[in-house]
């Protein structure tokens, strides 16, 4: 079955560490997105990519980095510059956002310890 | 550009109806609706593409008033399974960015 796989499900980060969240899709979707979710805040866009080797900053990109070397993969790195990284991170993809909805992964819950 | 959702929370008994509203300050190309259960990923419910369009999904339907830049989600004869947080996502008209703006969500709780 096609879908989006995020890993790990839970991740713990020490202060000053970089961590990378994985997102893989086998839906053949061109566009991929990373959202951060905090209680009461809704979904806030971190980065998105509409094609391979190209990506754009979203609304809260500071302290994060991404790459899009393959169509199937869009990993997110949370750097030490992100001062408050504890949140639920969701990866999504879409074949065409003008006509179809997002398909979301199951999420990664990141906690700073 | 973040749309405004109302109400923030709704508590219902099984069988009651609810309406969730979503409004934007920008002209819209489309409105998406998603439902998220606690601790899970949001699930796509429907997309509304044209002004005045209404869509249905079992007892969940939605309308899109393009002129008012608003959309409403209607849940009729609610079931326990309808509990969750509902988000609207908007795609601005004329936008080349290819991304949605999400509201803060409406938490719906259905009691037996």
JSON list of N, CA, C and O in Angstrom, two decimals, chain A residues 10-44:
[
{"chain": "A", "resi": 10, "resn": "UNK", "atom": "N", "xyz": [9.10, 8.39, 18.19]},
{"chain": "A", "resi": 10, "resn": "UNK", "atom": "CA", "xyz": [9.49, 9.22, 19.33]},
{"chain": "A", "resi": 10, "resn": "UNK", "atom": "C", "xyz": [11.00, 9.46, 19.26]},
{"chain": "A", "resi": 10, "resn": "UNK", "atom": "O", "xyz": [11.76, 8.56, 18.91]},
{"chain": "A", "resi": 11, "resn": "UNK", "atom": "N", "xyz": [11.40, 10.67, 19.60]},
{"chain": "A", "resi": 11, "resn": "UNK", "atom": "CA", "xyz": [12.81, 11.04, 19.54]},
{"chain": "A", "resi": 11, "resn": "UNK", "atom": "C", "xyz": [13.13, 11.98, 20.69]},
{"chain": "A", "resi": 11, "resn": "UNK", "atom": "O", "xyz": [12.38, 12.91, 20.96]},
{"chain": "A", "resi": 12, "resn": "UNK", "atom": "N", "xyz": [14.25, 11.70, 21.34]},
{"chain": "A", "resi": 12, "resn": "UNK", "atom": "CA", "xyz": [14.68, 12.52, 22.44]},
{"chain": "A", "resi": 12, "resn": "UNK", "atom": "C", "xyz": [16.01, 13.17, 22.07]},
{"chain": "A", "resi": 12, "resn": "UNK", "atom": "O", "xyz": [16.91, 12.50, 21.57]},
{"chain": "A", "resi": 13, "resn": "UNK", "atom": "N", "xyz": [16.10, 14.46, 22.32]},
{"chain": "A", "resi": 13, "resn": "UNK", "atom": "CA", "xyz": [17.29, 15.21, 21.93]},
{"chain": "A", "resi": 13, "resn": "UNK", "atom": "C", "xyz": [17.87, 15.91, 23.15]},
{"chain": "A", "resi": 13, "resn": "UNK", "atom": "O", "xyz": [17.14, 16.48, 23.96]},
{"chain": "A", "resi": 14, "resn": "UNK", "atom": "N", "xyz": [19.18, 15.84, 23.24]},
{"chain": "A", "resi": 14, "resn": "UNK", "atom": "CA", "xyz": [19.85, 16.59, 24.30]},
{"chain": "A", "resi": 14, "resn": "UNK", "atom": "C", "xyz": [20.10, 18.01, 23.82]},
{"chain": "A", "resi": 14, "resn": "UNK", "atom": "O", "xyz": [20.19, 18.26, 22.60]},
{"chain": "A", "resi": 15, "resn": "UNK", "atom": "N", "xyz": [20.25, 18.90, 24.74]},
{"chain": "A", "resi": 15, "resn": "UNK", "atom": "CA", "xyz": [20.56, 20.29, 24.41]},
{"chain": "A", "resi": 15, "resn": "UNK", "atom": "C", "xyz": [21.83, 20.34, 23.55]},
{"chain": "A", "resi": 15, "resn": "UNK", "atom": "O", "xyz": [22.81, 19.66, 23.84]},
{"chain": "A", "resi": 16, "resn": "UNK", "atom": "N", "xyz": [21.79, 21.13, 22.47]},
{"chain": "A", "resi": 16, "resn": "UNK", "atom": "CA", "xyz": [22.97, 21.31, 21.65]},
{"chain": "A", "resi": 16, "resn": "UNK", "atom": "C", "xyz": [23.17, 20.27, 20.56]},
{"chain": "A", "resi": 16, "resn": "UNK", "atom": "O", "xyz": [24.10, 20.35, 19.78]},
{"chain": "A", "resi": 17, "resn": "UNK", "atom": "N", "xyz": [22.25, 19.30, 20.48]},
{"chain": "A", "resi": 17, "resn": "UNK", "atom": "CA", "xyz": [22.39, 18.25, 19.47]},
{"chain": "A", "resi": 17, "resn": "UNK", "atom": "C", "xyz": [21.57, 18.57, 18.24]},
{"chain": "A", "resi": 17, "resn": "UNK", "atom": "O", "xyz": [20.50, 19.19, 18.33]},
{"chain": "A", "resi": 18, "resn": "UNK", "atom": "N", "xyz": [22.04, 18.11, 17.09]},
{"chain": "A", "resi": 18, "resn": "UNK", "atom": "CA", "xyz": [21.23, 18.10, 15.87]},
{"chain": "A", "resi": 18, "resn": "UNK", "atom": "C", "xyz": [20.58, 16.73, 15.77]},
{"chain": "A", "resi": 18, "resn": "UNK", "atom": "O", "xyz": [21.20, 15.71, 16.10]},
{"chain": "A", "resi": 19, "resn": "UNK", "atom": "N", "xyz": [19.34, 16.70, 15.31]},
{"chain": "A", "resi": 19, "resn": "UNK", "atom": "CA", "xyz": [18.67, 15.42, 15.05]},
{"chain": "A", "resi": 19, "resn": "UNK", "atom": "C", "xyz": [17.98, 15.49, 13.71]},
{"chain": "A", "resi": 19, "resn": "UNK", "atom": "O", "xyz": [17.56, 16.56, 13.26]},
{"chain": "A", "resi": 20, "resn": "UNK", "atom": "N", "xyz": [17.87, 14.32, 13.05]},
{"chain": "A", "resi": 20, "resn": "UNK", "atom": "CA", "xyz": [17.23, 14.28, 11.73]},
{"chain": "A", "resi": 20, "resn": "UNK", "atom": "C", "xyz": [16.01, 13.38, 11.78]},
{"chain": "A", "resi": 20, "resn": "UNK", "atom": "O", "xyz": [16.08, 12.24, 12.26]},
{"chain": "A", "resi": 21, "resn": "UNK", "atom": "N", "xyz": [14.91, 13.91, 11.28]},
{"chain": "A", "resi": 21, "resn": "UNK", "atom": "CA", "xyz": [13.65, 13.18, 11.19]},
{"chain": "A", "resi": 21, "resn": "UNK", "atom": "C", "xyz": [13.49, 12.70, 9.75]},
{"chain": "A", "resi": 21, "resn": "UNK", "atom": "O", "xyz": [13.65, 13.47, 8.80]},
{"chain": "A", "resi": 22, "resn": "UNK", "atom": "N", "xyz": [13.12, 11.44, 9.62]},
{"chain": "A", "resi": 22, "resn": "UNK", "atom": "CA", "xyz": [13.01, 10.84, 8.30]},
{"chain": "A", "resi": 22, "resn": "UNK", "atom": "C", "xyz": [11.58, 10.91, 7.79]},
{"chain": "A", "resi": 22, "resn": "UNK", "atom": "O", "xyz": [10.62, 10.75, 8.56]},
{"chain": "A", "resi": 23, "resn": "UNK", "atom": "N", "xyz": [11.42, 11.14, 6.48]},
{"chain": "A", "resi": 23, "resn": "UNK", "atom": "CA", "xyz": [10.12, 11.10, 5.82]},
{"chain": "A", "resi": 23, "resn": "UNK", "atom": "C", "xyz": [10.30, 10.48, 4.44]},
{"chain": "A", "resi": 23, "resn": "UNK", "atom": "O", "xyz": [11.05, 11.01, 3.61]},
{"chain": "A", "resi": 24, "resn": "UNK", "atom": "N", "xyz": [9.63, 9.37, 4.21]},
{"chain": "A", "resi": 24, "resn": "UNK", "atom": "CA", "xyz": [9.71, 8.66, 2.93]},
{"chain": "A", "resi": 24, "resn": "UNK", "atom": "C", "xyz": [8.30, 8.41, 2.42]},
{"chain": "A", "resi": 24, "resn": "UNK", "atom": "O", "xyz": [7.43, 7.99, 3.18]},
{"chain": "A", "resi": 25, "resn": "UNK", "atom": "N", "xyz": [8.08, 8.63, 1.10]},
{"chain": "A", "resi": 25, "resn": "UNK", "atom": "CA", "xyz": [6.77, 8.36, 0.52]},
{"chain": "A", "resi": 25, "resn": "UNK", "atom": "C", "xyz": [6.92, 7.53, -0.75]},
{"chain": "A", "resi": 25, "resn": "UNK", "atom": "O", "xyz": [7.89, 7.68, -1.49]},
{"chain": "A", "resi": 26, "resn": "UNK", "atom": "N", "xyz": [5.95, 6.65, -0.97]},
{"chain": "A", "resi": 26, "resn": "UNK", "atom": "CA", "xyz": [5.94, 5.84, -2.20]},
{"chain": "A", "resi": 26, "resn": "UNK", "atom": "C", "xyz": [4.68, 6.10, -3.00]},
{"chain": "A", "resi": 26, "resn": "UNK", "atom": "O", "xyz": [4.15, 5.21, -3.68]},
{"chain": "A", "resi": 27, "resn": "UNK", "atom": "N", "xyz": [4.18, 7.34, -2.91]},
{"chain": "A", "resi": 27, "resn": "UNK", "atom": "CA", "xyz": [2.96, 7.74, -3.60]},
{"chain": "A", "resi": 27, "resn": "UNK", "atom": "C", "xyz": [3.25, 8.40, -4.94]},
{"chain": "A", "resi": 27, "resn": "UNK", "atom": "O", "xyz": [2.33, 8.77, -5.66]},
{"chain": "A", "resi": 28, "resn": "UNK", "atom": "N", "xyz": [4.53, 8.60, -5.24]},
{"chain": "A", "resi": 28, "resn": "UNK", "atom": "CA", "xyz": [4.94, 9.29, -6.46]},
{"chain": "A", "resi": 28, "resn": "UNK", "atom": "C", "xyz": [4.46, 10.76, -6.48]},
{"chain": "A", "resi": 28, "resn": "UNK", "atom": "O", "xyz": [4.20, 11.31, -7.54]},
{"chain": "A", "resi": 29, "resn": "UNK", "atom": "N", "xyz": [4.36, 11.34, -5.30]},
{"chain": "A", "resi": 29, "resn": "UNK", "atom": "CA", "xyz": [3.95, 12.74, -5.19]},
{"chain": "A", "resi": 29, "resn": "UNK", "atom": "C", "xyz": [5.15, 13.66, -5.39]},
{"chain": "A", "resi": 29, "resn": "UNK", "atom": "O", "xyz": [6.24, 13.39, -4.88]},
{"chain": "A", "resi": 30, "resn": "UNK", "atom": "N", "xyz": [4.94, 14.74, -6.12]},
{"chain": "A", "resi": 30, "resn": "UNK", "atom": "CA", "xyz": [6.02, 15.70, -6.32]},
{"chain": "A", "resi": 30, "resn": "UNK", "atom": "C", "xyz": [6.26, 16.58, -5.10]},
{"chain": "A", "resi": 30, "resn": "UNK", "atom": "O", "xyz": [7.38, 16.88, -4.75]},
{"chain": "A", "resi": 31, "resn": "UNK", "atom": "N", "xyz": [5.17, 17.03, -4.48]},
{"chain": "A", "resi": 31, "resn": "UNK", "atom": "CA", "xyz": [5.29, 18.02, -3.40]},
{"chain": "A", "resi": 31, "resn": "UNK", "atom": "C", "xyz": [5.34, 17.33, -2.04]},
{"chain": "A", "resi": 31, "resn": "UNK", "atom": "O", "xyz": [4.57, 16.41, -1.76]},
{"chain": "A", "resi": 32, "resn": "UNK", "atom": "N", "xyz": [6.24, 17.83, -1.19]},
{"chain": "A", "resi": 32, "resn": "UNK", "atom": "CA", "xyz": [6.35, 17.32, 0.18]},
{"chain": "A", "resi": 32, "resn": "UNK", "atom": "C", "xyz": [6.50, 18.49, 1.14]},
{"chain": "A", "resi": 32, "resn": "UNK", "atom": "O", "xyz": [7.02, 19.55, 0.76]},
{"chain": "A", "resi": 33, "resn": "UNK", "atom": "N", "xyz": [6.03, 18.29, 2.38]},
{"chain": "A", "resi": 33, "resn": "UNK", "atom": "CA", "xyz": [5.92, 19.38, 3.35]},
{"chain": "A", "resi": 33, "resn": "UNK", "atom": "C", "xyz": [6.31, 18.88, 4.74]},
{"chain": "A", "resi": 33, "resn": "UNK", "atom": "O", "xyz": [6.07, 17.72, 5.09]},
{"chain": "A", "resi": 34, "resn": "UNK", "atom": "N", "xyz": [6.85, 19.80, 5.54]},
{"chain": "A", "resi": 34, "resn": "UNK", "atom": "CA", "xyz": [7.07, 19.55, 6.95]},
{"chain": "A", "resi": 34, "resn": "UNK", "atom": "C", "xyz": [6.29, 20.59, 7.77]},
{"chain": "A", "resi": 34, "resn": "UNK", "atom": "O", "xyz": [6.44, 21.78, 7.55]},
{"chain": "A", "resi": 35, "resn": "UNK", "atom": "N", "xyz": [5.48, 20.08, 8.71]},
{"chain": "A", "resi": 35, "resn": "UNK", "atom": "CA", "xyz": [4.73, 20.93, 9.61]},
{"chain": "A", "resi": 35, "resn": "UNK", "atom": "C", "xyz": [5.11, 20.62, 11.05]},
{"chain": "A", "resi": 35, "resn": "UNK", "atom": "O", "xyz": [5.43, 19.49, 11.40]},
{"chain": "A", "resi": 36, "resn": "UNK", "atom": "N", "xyz": [5.01, 21.65, 11.86]},
{"chain": "A", "resi": 36, "resn": "UNK", "atom": "CA", "xyz": [5.20, 21.50, 13.30]},
{"chain": "A", "resi": 36, "resn": "UNK", "atom": "C", "xyz": [3.85, 21.76, 13.96]},
{"chain": "A", "resi": 36, "resn": "UNK", "atom": "O", "xyz": [3.13, 22.70, 13.58]},
{"chain": "A", "resi": 37, "resn": "UNK", "atom": "N", "xyz": [3.53, 20.94, 14.97]},
{"chain": "A", "resi": 37, "resn": "UNK", "atom": "CA", "xyz": [2.27, 21.12, 15.67]},
{"chain": "A", "resi": 37, "resn": "UNK", "atom": "C", "xyz": [2.53, 21.25, 17.16]},
{"chain": "A", "resi": 37, "resn": "UNK", "atom": "O", "xyz": [3.16, 20.38, 17.77]},
{"chain": "A", "resi": 38, "resn": "UNK", "atom": "N", "xyz": [2.07, 22.35, 17.73]},
{"chain": "A", "resi": 38, "resn": "UNK", "atom": "CA", "xyz": [2.10, 22.59, 19.17]},
{"chain": "A", "resi": 38, "resn": "UNK", "atom": "C", "xyz": [0.67, 22.72, 19.64]},
{"chain": "A", "resi": 38, "resn": "UNK", "atom": "O", "xyz": [-0.19, 23.17, 18.88]},
{"chain": "A", "resi": 39, "resn": "UNK", "atom": "N", "xyz": [0.40, 22.37, 20.90]},
{"chain": "A", "resi": 39, "resn": "UNK", "atom": "CA", "xyz": [-0.98, 22.46, 21.40]},
{"chain": "A", "resi": 39, "resn": "UNK", "atom": "C", "xyz": [-1.59, 23.84, 21.20]},
{"chain": "A", "resi": 39, "resn": "UNK", "atom": "O", "xyz": [-0.98, 24.85, 21.55]},
{"chain": "A", "resi": 40, "resn": "UNK", "atom": "N", "xyz": [-2.76, 23.89, 20.60]},
{"chain": "A", "resi": 40, "resn": "UNK", "atom": "CA", "xyz": [-3.48, 25.15, 20.40]},
{"chain": "A", "resi": 40, "resn": "UNK", "atom": "C", "xyz": [-2.95, 26.02, 19.28]},
{"chain": "A", "resi": 40, "resn": "UNK", "atom": "O", "xyz": [-3.48, 27.10, 19.04]},
{"chain": "A", "resi": 41, "resn": "UNK", "atom": "N", "xyz": [-1.91, 25.56, 18.58]},
{"chain": "A", "resi": 41, "resn": "UNK", "atom": "CA", "xyz": [-1.30, 26.40, 17.54]},
{"chain": "A", "resi": 41, "resn": "UNK", "atom": "C", "xyz": [-1.69, 25.99, 16.13]},
{"chain": "A", "resi": 41, "resn": "UNK", "atom": "O", "xyz": [-1.37, 26.67, 15.18]},
{"chain": "A", "resi": 42, "resn": "UNK", "atom": "N", "xyz": [-2.31, 24.87, 15.97]},
{"chain": "A", "resi": 42, "resn": "UNK", "atom": "CA", "xyz": [-2.58, 24.39, 14.62]},
{"chain": "A", "resi": 42, "resn": "UNK", "atom": "C", "xyz": [-1.31, 23.84, 13.99]},
{"chain": "A", "resi": 42, "resn": "UNK", "atom": "O", "xyz": [-0.38, 23.43, 14.68]},
{"chain": "A", "resi": 43, "resn": "UNK", "atom": "N", "xyz": [-1.28, 23.86, 12.68]},
{"chain": "A", "resi": 43, "resn": "UNK", "atom": "CA", "xyz": [-0.15, 23.31, 11.92]},
{"chain": "A", "resi": 43, "resn": "UNK", "atom": "C", "xyz": [0.63, 24.47, 11.31]},
{"chain": "A", "resi": 43, "resn": "UNK", "atom": "O", "xyz": [0.07, 25.26, 10.54]},
{"chain": "A", "resi": 44, "resn": "UNK", "atom": "N", "xyz": [1.91, 24.53, 11.61]},
{"chain": "A", "resi": 44, "resn": "UNK", "atom": "CA", "xyz": [2.75, 25.61, 11.07]},
{"chain": "A", "resi": 44, "resn": "UNK", "atom": "C", "xyz": [3.79, 25.02, 10.14]},
{"chain": "A", "resi": 44, "resn": "UNK", "atom": "O", "xyz": [4.49, 24.07, 10.49]}
]
